[in-house]
Amino acid sequence: KIVLGNVAPHVGPDTIFSSNTSGLSLAEMSAVLPEEMRPRFLGTHFFNPPRYMKLFEVIPTADTDPELLEFVCDFARERLGKGIVLAKDTPNFIANRVGVHAMMAVIQIMGEMDLTIEEIDAMTGPAIGRPKTATFKLADLVGLDTFLHVADNIYPLIPDDEARETFVVPDVVRQMVAKGLLGRKSGAGFYKMTKTAEGKKVLTLDLETLEFREKQSAKLGEIAAAKAIEDLPQRLKTLAFGKGKAGQAIWKMLSATFSYSAMRLGEICDQAADIDLAVCWGFNWDLGP
């Protein structure tokens, strides 16, 4: 608010003014601006790294000029090559609200079912139409400190969210951050790359001791068998209704996201398709919820 208040007197009469925030209220930010500036203010949320990520969430306030909103959307679509999703002014908007919930739900299910880091990543990557980074490689890529900040930021802002407790970060993640295990930027997180005489070697963090161990192979027959199914919807159906450990876990994960997305519809956006587009463009899922 201090920054916006200080900048406002120096902004020209035709300047479009926007914020890339994903956690601050745009309505509260707009309120500190002079009344004549408010129609030219809106949220323009790029996804990182913006050079490669297609998603561009556009968030108007109650005062945003509709013609300016249309211009910004057209500019981002035609000149920047972005995929535009209109979001409501709610915490973490669309993609991060649904995507971070999905990651947190997976961590919760991991504890409930006594699954390993390797098993989770085998189940939440290409097998279900998501990137090779899956869950824990993605957390390492994003940064554990950033992941912690996003989850901690949203919790107090969603008192009426029925899945609010899912966003409570496990103590082990806080311990990792305190220890400097932040992911790729610090050289180690859930995984650690080491150099040996034979070449590079990947180690996995033991969540009990916070020491690194040999990476284990995820021995999940259902996942191995599903690789032969090229059609993703059919593969998802086969996996989700499988009777083994992987099938049970995948159904828990998928159903949590289905339910959460349905409950957020109308709150974070008006169209179900916008949730699908947001997570596909923002998290590189092949299919949205």
mmCIF file with all atom_site columns, C-alpha atoms in Angstrom, residues 105 109 112-113 247-257:
data_model
loop_
_atom_site.group_PDB
_atom_site.id
_atom_site.type_symbol
_atom_site.label_atom_id
_atom_site.label_alt_id
_atom_site.label_comp_id
_atom_site.label_asym_id
_atom_site.label_entity_id
_atom_site.label_seq_id
_atom_site.pdbx_PDB_ins_code
_atom_site.Cartn_x
_atom_site.Cartn_y
_atom_site.Cartn_z
_atom_site.occupancy
_atom_site.B_iso_or_equiv
_atom_site.pdbx_formal_charge
_atom_site.auth_seq_id
_atom_site.auth_comp_id
_atom_site.auth_asym_id
_atom_site.auth_atom_id
_atom_site.pdbx_PDB_model_num
ATOM 1  C CA . ALA A 1 105 ? -3.482  -33.197 -0.468 1.00 0.00 ? 105 ALA A CA 1
ATOM 2  C CA . ILE A 1 109 ? -2.271  -38.898 1.586  1.00 0.00 ? 109 ILE A CA 1
ATOM 3  C CA . GLU A 1 112 ? -1.977  -41.629 5.664  1.00 0.00 ? 112 GLU A CA 1
ATOM 4  C CA . MET A 1 113 ? -0.858  -44.466 3.388  1.00 0.00 ? 113 MET A CA 1
ATOM 5  C CA . GLY A 1 247 ? -4.994  -47.291 -7.417 1.00 0.00 ? 247 GLY A CA 1
ATOM 6  C CA . GLN A 1 248 ? -6.226  -46.425 -3.947 1.00 0.00 ? 248 GLN A CA 1
ATOM 7  C CA . ALA A 1 249 ? -3.745  -43.554 -3.606 1.00 0.00 ? 249 ALA A CA 1
ATOM 8  C CA . ILE A 1 250 ? -4.418  -42.111 -7.065 1.00 0.00 ? 250 ILE A CA 1
ATOM 9  C CA . TRP A 1 251 ? -8.183  -42.135 -6.492 1.00 0.00 ? 251 TRP A CA 1
ATOM 10 C CA . LYS A 1 252 ? -7.695  -40.327 -3.161 1.00 0.00 ? 252 LYS A CA 1
ATOM 11 C CA . MET A 1 253 ? -5.548  -37.703 -4.912 1.00 0.00 ? 253 MET A CA 1
ATOM 12 C CA . LEU A 1 254 ? -7.804  -37.205 -7.912 1.00 0.00 ? 254 LEU A CA 1
ATOM 13 C CA . SER A 1 255 ? -11.035 -37.173 -5.944 1.00 0.00 ? 255 SER A CA 1
ATOM 14 C CA . ALA A 1 256 ? -9.618  -34.543 -3.563 1.00 0.00 ? 256 ALA A CA 1
ATOM 15 C CA . THR A 1 257 ? -8.916  -32.274 -6.532 1.00 0.00 ? 257 THR A CA 1
#
